[in-house]
Coordinates of C-alpha atoms in Angstrom, one line a residue:
X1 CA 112.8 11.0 30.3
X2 CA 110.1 9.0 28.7
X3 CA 108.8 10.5 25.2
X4 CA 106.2 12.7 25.6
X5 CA 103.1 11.9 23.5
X6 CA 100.9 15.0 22.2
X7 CA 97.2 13.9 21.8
X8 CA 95.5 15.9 18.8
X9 CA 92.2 17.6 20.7
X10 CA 89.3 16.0 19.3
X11 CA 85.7 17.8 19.8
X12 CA 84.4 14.5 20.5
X13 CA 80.9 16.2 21.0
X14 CA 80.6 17.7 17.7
X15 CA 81.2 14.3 16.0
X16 CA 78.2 12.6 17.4
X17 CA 75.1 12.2 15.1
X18 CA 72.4 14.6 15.1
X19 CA 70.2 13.3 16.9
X20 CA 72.0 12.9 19.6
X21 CA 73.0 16.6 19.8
X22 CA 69.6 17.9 19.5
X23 CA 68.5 15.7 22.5
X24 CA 71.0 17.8 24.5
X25 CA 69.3 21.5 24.3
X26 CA 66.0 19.7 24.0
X27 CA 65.8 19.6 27.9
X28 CA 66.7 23.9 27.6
X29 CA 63.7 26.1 26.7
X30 CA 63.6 26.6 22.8
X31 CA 65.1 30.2 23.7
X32 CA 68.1 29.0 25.1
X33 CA 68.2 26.3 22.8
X34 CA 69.1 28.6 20.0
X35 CA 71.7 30.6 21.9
X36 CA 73.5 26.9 22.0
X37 CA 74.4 27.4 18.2
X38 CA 77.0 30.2 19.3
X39 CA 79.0 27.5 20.7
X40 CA 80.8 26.1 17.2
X41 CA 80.0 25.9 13.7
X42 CA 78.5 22.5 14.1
X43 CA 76.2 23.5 16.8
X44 CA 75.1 26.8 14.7
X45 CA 71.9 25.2 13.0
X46 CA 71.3 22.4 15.3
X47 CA 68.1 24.0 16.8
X48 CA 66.5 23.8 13.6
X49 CA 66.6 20.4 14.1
X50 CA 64.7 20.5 17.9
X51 CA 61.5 18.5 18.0
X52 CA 60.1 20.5 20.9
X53 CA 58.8 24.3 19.8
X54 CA 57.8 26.6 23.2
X55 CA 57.8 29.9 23.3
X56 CA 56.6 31.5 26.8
X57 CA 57.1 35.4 25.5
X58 CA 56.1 37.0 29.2
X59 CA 58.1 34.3 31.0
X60 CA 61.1 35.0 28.5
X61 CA 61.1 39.0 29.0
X62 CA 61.3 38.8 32.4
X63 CA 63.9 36.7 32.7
X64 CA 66.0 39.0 31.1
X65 CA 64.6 42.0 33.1
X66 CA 62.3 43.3 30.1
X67 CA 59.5 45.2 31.6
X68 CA 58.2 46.8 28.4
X69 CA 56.8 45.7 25.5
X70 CA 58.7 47.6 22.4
X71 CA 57.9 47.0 19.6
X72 CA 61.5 46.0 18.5
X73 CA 61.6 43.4 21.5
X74 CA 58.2 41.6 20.3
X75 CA 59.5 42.0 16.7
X76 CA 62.5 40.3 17.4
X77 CA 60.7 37.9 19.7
X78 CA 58.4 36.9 16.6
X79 CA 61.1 36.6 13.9
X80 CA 62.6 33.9 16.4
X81 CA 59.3 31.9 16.4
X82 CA 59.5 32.2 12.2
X83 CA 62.6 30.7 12.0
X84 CA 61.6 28.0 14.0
X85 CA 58.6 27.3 12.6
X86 CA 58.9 28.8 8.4
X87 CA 62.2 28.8 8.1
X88 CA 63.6 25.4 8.9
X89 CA 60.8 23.3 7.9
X90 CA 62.8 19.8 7.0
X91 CA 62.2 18.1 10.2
X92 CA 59.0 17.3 12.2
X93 CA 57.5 19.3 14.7
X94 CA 56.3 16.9 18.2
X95 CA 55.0 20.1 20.3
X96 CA 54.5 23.5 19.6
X97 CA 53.5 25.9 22.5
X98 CA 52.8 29.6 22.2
X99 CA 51.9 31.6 25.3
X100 CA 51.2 35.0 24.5
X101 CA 48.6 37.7 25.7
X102 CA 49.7 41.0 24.8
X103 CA 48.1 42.2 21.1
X104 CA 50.7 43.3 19.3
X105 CA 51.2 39.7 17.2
X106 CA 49.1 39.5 14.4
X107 CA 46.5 36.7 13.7
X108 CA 48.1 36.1 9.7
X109 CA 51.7 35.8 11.6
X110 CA 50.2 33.5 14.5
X111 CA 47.2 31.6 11.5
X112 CA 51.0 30.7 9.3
X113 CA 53.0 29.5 12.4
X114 CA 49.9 26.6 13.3
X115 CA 49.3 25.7 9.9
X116 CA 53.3 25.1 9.3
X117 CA 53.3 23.0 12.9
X118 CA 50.6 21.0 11.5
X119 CA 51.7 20.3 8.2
X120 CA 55.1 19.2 10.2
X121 CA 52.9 16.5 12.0
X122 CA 52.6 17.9 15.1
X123 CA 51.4 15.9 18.2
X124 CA 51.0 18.7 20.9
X125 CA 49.6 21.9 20.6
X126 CA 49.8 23.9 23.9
X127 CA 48.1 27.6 23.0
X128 CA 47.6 30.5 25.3
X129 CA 47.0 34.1 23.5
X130 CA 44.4 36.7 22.9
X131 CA 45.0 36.5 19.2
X132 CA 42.2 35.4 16.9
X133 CA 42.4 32.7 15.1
X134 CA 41.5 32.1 11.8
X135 CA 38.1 29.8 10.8
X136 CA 39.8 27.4 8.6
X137 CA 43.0 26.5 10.8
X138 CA 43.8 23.2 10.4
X139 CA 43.8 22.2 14.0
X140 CA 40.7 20.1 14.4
X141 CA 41.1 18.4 11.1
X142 CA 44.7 17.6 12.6
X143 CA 45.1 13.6 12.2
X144 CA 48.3 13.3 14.1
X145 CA 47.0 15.8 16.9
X146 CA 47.6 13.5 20.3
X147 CA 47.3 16.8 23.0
X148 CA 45.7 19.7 22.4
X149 CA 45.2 22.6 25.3
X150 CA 43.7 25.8 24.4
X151 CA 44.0 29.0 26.7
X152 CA 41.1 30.9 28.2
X153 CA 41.2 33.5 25.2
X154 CA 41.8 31.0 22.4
X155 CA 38.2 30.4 20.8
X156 CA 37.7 28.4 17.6
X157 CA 35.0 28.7 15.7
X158 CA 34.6 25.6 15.5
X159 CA 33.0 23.8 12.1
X160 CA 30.8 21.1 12.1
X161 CA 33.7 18.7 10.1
X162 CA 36.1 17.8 13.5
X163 CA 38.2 15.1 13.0
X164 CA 41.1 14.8 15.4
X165 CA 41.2 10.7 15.2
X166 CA 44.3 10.8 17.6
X167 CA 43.8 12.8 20.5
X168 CA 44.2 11.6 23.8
X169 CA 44.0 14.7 26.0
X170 CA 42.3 17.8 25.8
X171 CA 42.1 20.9 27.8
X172 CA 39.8 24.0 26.8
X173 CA 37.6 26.9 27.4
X174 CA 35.0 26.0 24.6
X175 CA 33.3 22.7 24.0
X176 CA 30.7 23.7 21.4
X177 CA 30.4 20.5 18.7
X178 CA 34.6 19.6 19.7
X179 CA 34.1 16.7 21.2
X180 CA 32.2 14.6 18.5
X181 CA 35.7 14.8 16.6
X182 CA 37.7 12.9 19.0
X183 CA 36.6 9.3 19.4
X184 CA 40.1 8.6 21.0
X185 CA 39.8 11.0 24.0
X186 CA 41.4 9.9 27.0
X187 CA 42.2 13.1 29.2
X188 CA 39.8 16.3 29.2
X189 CA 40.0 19.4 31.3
X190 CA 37.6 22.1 30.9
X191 CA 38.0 25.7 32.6
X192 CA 35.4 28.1 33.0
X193 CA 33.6 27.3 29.7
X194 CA 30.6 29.5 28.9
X195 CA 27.4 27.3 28.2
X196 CA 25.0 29.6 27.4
X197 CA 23.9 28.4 24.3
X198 CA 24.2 25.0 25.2
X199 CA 21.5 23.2 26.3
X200 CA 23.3 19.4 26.6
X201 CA 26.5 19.5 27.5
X202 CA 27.0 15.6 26.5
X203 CA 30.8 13.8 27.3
X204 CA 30.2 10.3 25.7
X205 CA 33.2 8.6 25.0
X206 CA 34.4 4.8 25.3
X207 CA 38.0 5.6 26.1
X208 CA 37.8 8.8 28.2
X209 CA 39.8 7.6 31.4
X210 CA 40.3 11.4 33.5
X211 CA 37.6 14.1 33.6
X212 CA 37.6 18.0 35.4
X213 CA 35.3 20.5 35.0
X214 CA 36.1 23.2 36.4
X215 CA 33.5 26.3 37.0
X216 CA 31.1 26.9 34.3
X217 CA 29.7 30.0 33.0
X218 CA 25.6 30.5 32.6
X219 CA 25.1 26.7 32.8
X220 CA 22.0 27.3 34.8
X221 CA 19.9 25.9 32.2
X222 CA 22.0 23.4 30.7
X223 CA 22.1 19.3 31.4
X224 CA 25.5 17.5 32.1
X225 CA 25.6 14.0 30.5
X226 CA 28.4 11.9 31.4
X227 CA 28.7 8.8 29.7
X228 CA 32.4 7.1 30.5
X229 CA 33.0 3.5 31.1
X230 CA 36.3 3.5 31.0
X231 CA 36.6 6.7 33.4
X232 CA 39.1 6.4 36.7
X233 CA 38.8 10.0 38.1
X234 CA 36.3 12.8 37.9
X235 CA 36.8 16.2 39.5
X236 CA 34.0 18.7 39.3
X237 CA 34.3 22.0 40.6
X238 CA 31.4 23.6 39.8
X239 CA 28.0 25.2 41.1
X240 CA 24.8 22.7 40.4
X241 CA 23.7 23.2 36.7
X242 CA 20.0 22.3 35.5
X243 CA 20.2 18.8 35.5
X244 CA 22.5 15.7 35.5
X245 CA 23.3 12.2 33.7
X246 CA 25.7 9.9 35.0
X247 CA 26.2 6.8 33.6
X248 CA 28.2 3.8 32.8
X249 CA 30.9 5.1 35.7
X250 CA 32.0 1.9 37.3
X251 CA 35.1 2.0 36.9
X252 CA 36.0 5.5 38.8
X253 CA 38.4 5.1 41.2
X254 CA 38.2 8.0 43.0
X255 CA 36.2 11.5 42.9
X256 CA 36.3 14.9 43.9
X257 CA 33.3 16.7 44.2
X258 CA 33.2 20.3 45.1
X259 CA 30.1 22.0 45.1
X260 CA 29.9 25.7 44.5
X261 CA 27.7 27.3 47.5
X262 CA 24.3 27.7 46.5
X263 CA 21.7 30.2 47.5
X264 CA 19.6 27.7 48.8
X265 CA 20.6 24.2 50.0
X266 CA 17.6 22.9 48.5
X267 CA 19.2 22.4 45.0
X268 CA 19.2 18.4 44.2
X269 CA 22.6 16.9 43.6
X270 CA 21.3 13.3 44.1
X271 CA 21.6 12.2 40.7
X272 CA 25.2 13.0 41.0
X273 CA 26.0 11.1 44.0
X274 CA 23.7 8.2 42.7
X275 CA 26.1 8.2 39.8
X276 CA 29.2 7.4 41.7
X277 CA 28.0 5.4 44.1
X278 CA 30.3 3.2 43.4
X279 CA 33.5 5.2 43.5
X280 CA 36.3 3.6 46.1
X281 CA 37.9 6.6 47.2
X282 CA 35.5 10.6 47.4
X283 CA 36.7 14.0 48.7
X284 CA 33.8 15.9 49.2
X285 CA 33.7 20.1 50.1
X286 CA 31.5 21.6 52.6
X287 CA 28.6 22.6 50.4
X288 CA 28.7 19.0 48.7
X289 CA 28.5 17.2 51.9
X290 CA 25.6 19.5 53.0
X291 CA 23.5 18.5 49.9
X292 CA 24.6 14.6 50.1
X293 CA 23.3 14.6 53.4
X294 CA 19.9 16.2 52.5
X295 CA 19.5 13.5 49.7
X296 CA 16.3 11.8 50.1
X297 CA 16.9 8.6 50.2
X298 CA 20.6 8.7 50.9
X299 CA 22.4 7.6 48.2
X300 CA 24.8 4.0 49.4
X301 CA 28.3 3.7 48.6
X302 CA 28.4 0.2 49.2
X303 CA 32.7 0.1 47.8
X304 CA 34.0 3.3 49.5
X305 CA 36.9 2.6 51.2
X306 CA 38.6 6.6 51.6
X307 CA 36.1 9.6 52.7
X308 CA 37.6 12.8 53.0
X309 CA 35.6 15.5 54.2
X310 CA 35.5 19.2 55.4
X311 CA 34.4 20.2 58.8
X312 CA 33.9 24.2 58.6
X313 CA 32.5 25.7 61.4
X314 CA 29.5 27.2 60.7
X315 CA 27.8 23.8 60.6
X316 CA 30.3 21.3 62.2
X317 CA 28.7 21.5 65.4
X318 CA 24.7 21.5 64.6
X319 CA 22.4 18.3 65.8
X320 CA 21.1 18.2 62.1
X321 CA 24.8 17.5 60.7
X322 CA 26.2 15.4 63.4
X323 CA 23.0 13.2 62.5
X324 CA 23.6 13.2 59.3
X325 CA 26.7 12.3 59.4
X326 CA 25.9 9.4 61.6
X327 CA 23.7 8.4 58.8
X328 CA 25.9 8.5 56.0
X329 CA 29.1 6.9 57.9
X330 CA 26.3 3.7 58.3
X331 CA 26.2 3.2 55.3
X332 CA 29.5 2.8 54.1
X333 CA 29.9 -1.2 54.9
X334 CA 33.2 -1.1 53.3
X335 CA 34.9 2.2 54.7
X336 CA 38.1 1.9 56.4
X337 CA 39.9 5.5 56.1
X338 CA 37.9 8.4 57.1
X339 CA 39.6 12.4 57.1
X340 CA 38.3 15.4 57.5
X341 CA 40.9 17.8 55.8
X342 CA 39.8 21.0 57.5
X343 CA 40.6 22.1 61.3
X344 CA 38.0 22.0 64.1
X345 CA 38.3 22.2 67.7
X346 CA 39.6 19.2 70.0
X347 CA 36.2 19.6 71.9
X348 CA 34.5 18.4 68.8
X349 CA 36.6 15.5 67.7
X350 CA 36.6 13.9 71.0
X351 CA 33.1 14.5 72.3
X352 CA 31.5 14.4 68.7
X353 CA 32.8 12.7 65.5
X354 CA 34.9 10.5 66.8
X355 CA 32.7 8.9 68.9
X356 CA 29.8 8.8 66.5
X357 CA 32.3 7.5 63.3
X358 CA 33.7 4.8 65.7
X359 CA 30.1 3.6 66.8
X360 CA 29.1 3.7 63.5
X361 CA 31.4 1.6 61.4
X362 CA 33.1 -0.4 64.5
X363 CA 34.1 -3.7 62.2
X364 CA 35.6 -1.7 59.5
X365 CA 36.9 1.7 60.0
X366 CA 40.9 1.4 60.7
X367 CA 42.4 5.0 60.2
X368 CA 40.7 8.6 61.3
X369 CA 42.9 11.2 60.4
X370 CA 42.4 14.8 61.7
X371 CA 44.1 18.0 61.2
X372 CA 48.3 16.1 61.8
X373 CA 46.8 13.0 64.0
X374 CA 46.5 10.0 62.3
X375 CA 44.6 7.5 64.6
X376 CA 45.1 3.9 64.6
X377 CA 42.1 1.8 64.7
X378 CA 43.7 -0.2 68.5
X379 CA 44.5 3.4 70.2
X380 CA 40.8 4.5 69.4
X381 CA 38.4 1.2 69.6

């Protein structure tokens, strides 16, 4: 019988470095990241070492079937987000993310945990809570700041010295005197930002390459200047504000208008369409097609190659539209893919659009795609 050979166990996982091991929980939410150090002793202060801070506390609580908000639990909750954050301070901090909107966490705690994330170097600040911040957070004097996205109820008050030199993307509820500070912008998202006091809303940067607005509060009076020539893709989903500047665009690629409805159809939005005139690729919505087509003179999109458009009913089948439509598909020389993302009846696609976007662009237009048809130029010519 040959001579059995006992192989000493070796925790061949426990030997490897430390960075290694922390890239393994850093794929786990920071929660279950910490449970991993119950697994040995060499695992038991290995989350101190994660680089990735994100704590989701409603998310959390319901997973494990919490419906209430003891004290005790949110106590416990917040000690966990000290240790991260005070406690084990020897090691750099890339994201820190804090969603949060109950009010029983207060502003000192929530004030030390950023300024300790900052002074870490952190590069991504993700923060969604009701609490109030304090005036002289570091944040916006944050030089290695790279993403920073700010909840509905997070306001800053923000002072006049913004200096973010880093950051690339940026997603808020407040704009007021931010986005002088951040010469290096390259993403910005804005959600239902109050402009009240705001007479020019001014976006002027060099490097800004994606832009959304999305619905505005009391911006009736105020003037949206867009100056981007390095920007790809703009999506505004807004109602029409007082007035509009768009230049430098040409390099969008592709954008997304959707008009709010307005009270009277009359509003202008030709200085919008004039500014992206040159955009390959537009989805329009109902109302925006509606004031496009009562732009006097019709703005020409002389590169558009992709139109998608609505087709709601309660104007699909008037004279004035079908018209204008005619109009518009006429002059779009270079349009080859034309869809209209909404349903409308087989009675109207054969007997209306499709004959008058066929007759209209007969050299160029290759694809019309309706409701699940896609139609090849040779089965419709």
């Amino acid at each position: 019988m040959a001579e059995q050979v006992k192989m000493e166990k070796v925790d061949r996982i426990s030997d490897l470095h430390d960075s290694i091991l922390t890239h393994v929980p850093s794929f786990l939410s920071t929660k279950e990241a910490i449970k991993t150090s119950v697994l040995s002793t060499r695992w038991r202060y290995l989350f101190d070492l994660l680089p990735n801070i994100d704590f989701d506390l409603e998310e959390d609580l319901c997973r494990k079937n919490i419906k209430s908000y003891s004290t005790d639990v949110i106590e416990n909750y917040m000690c966990s987000v000290d240790r991260m954050l005070l406690f084990c301070n020897t090691t750099n901090v890339s994201k820190f993310g804090f969603k949060c909107w109950i009010k029983m966490i207060g502003s000192n705690r929530f004030n030390r945990w950023i300024s300790a994330a900052v002074d870490r170097g952190v590069k991504h600040l993700d923060l969604s809570t009701s609490v109030l911040p304090s005036s002289t957070l570091p944040i916006l004097t944050c030089k290695t700041l790279v993403s920073l996205k700010l909840g509905k109820y997070f306001v800053l008050n923000v002072p006049k010295d913004v200096l973010l030199p880093n950051l690339k993307i940026l997603h808020l509820h407040s704009v007021k005197r931010l986005l002088s500070g951040c010469p290096h912008l390259e993403d910005m998202v804005t959600r239902k930002c109050d402009l009240g006091n705001i007479r020019n809303f001014h976006i002027s940067h060099h490097l800004l390459k994606t832009l959304t607005i999305r619905y505005t509060y009391n911006s009736y009076q105020c003037w949206l200047w867009i100056n981007a020539p390095n920007l790809t893709s703009l999506e505004y989903y807004d109602r029409l504000v007082a007035g509009y500047s768009m230049e430098n665009l040409q390099s969008l690629t592709k954008a997304v208008i959707d008009i709010s409805a307005c009270k009277t159809l009359r509003a202008d939005a030709t200085k919008i369409f004039k500014g992206i005139c040159d955009v390959p690729s537009l989805v329009l919505s109902d109302t925006s097609l509606q004031l496009l087509l009562r732009c006097e003179p019709l703005p020409v999109f002389e590169n558009l190659i992709k139109l998608d458009l609505p087709c709601h009913l309660r104007f699909r089948c008037s004279n004035a539209f079908q018209k204008g439509l005619e109009t518009l598909l006429s002059s779009l020389p270079a349009l080859k893919n034309l869809s209209f993302i909404r349903k409308f009846s087989a009675l109207f696609q054969r007997k209306c659009l499709l004959v008058c976007c066929i007759n209209s662009r007969p050299s160029k237009l290759q694809t019309l795609q309706m409701k699940k048809i896609v139609l090849e130029r040779p089965s419709i010519s």
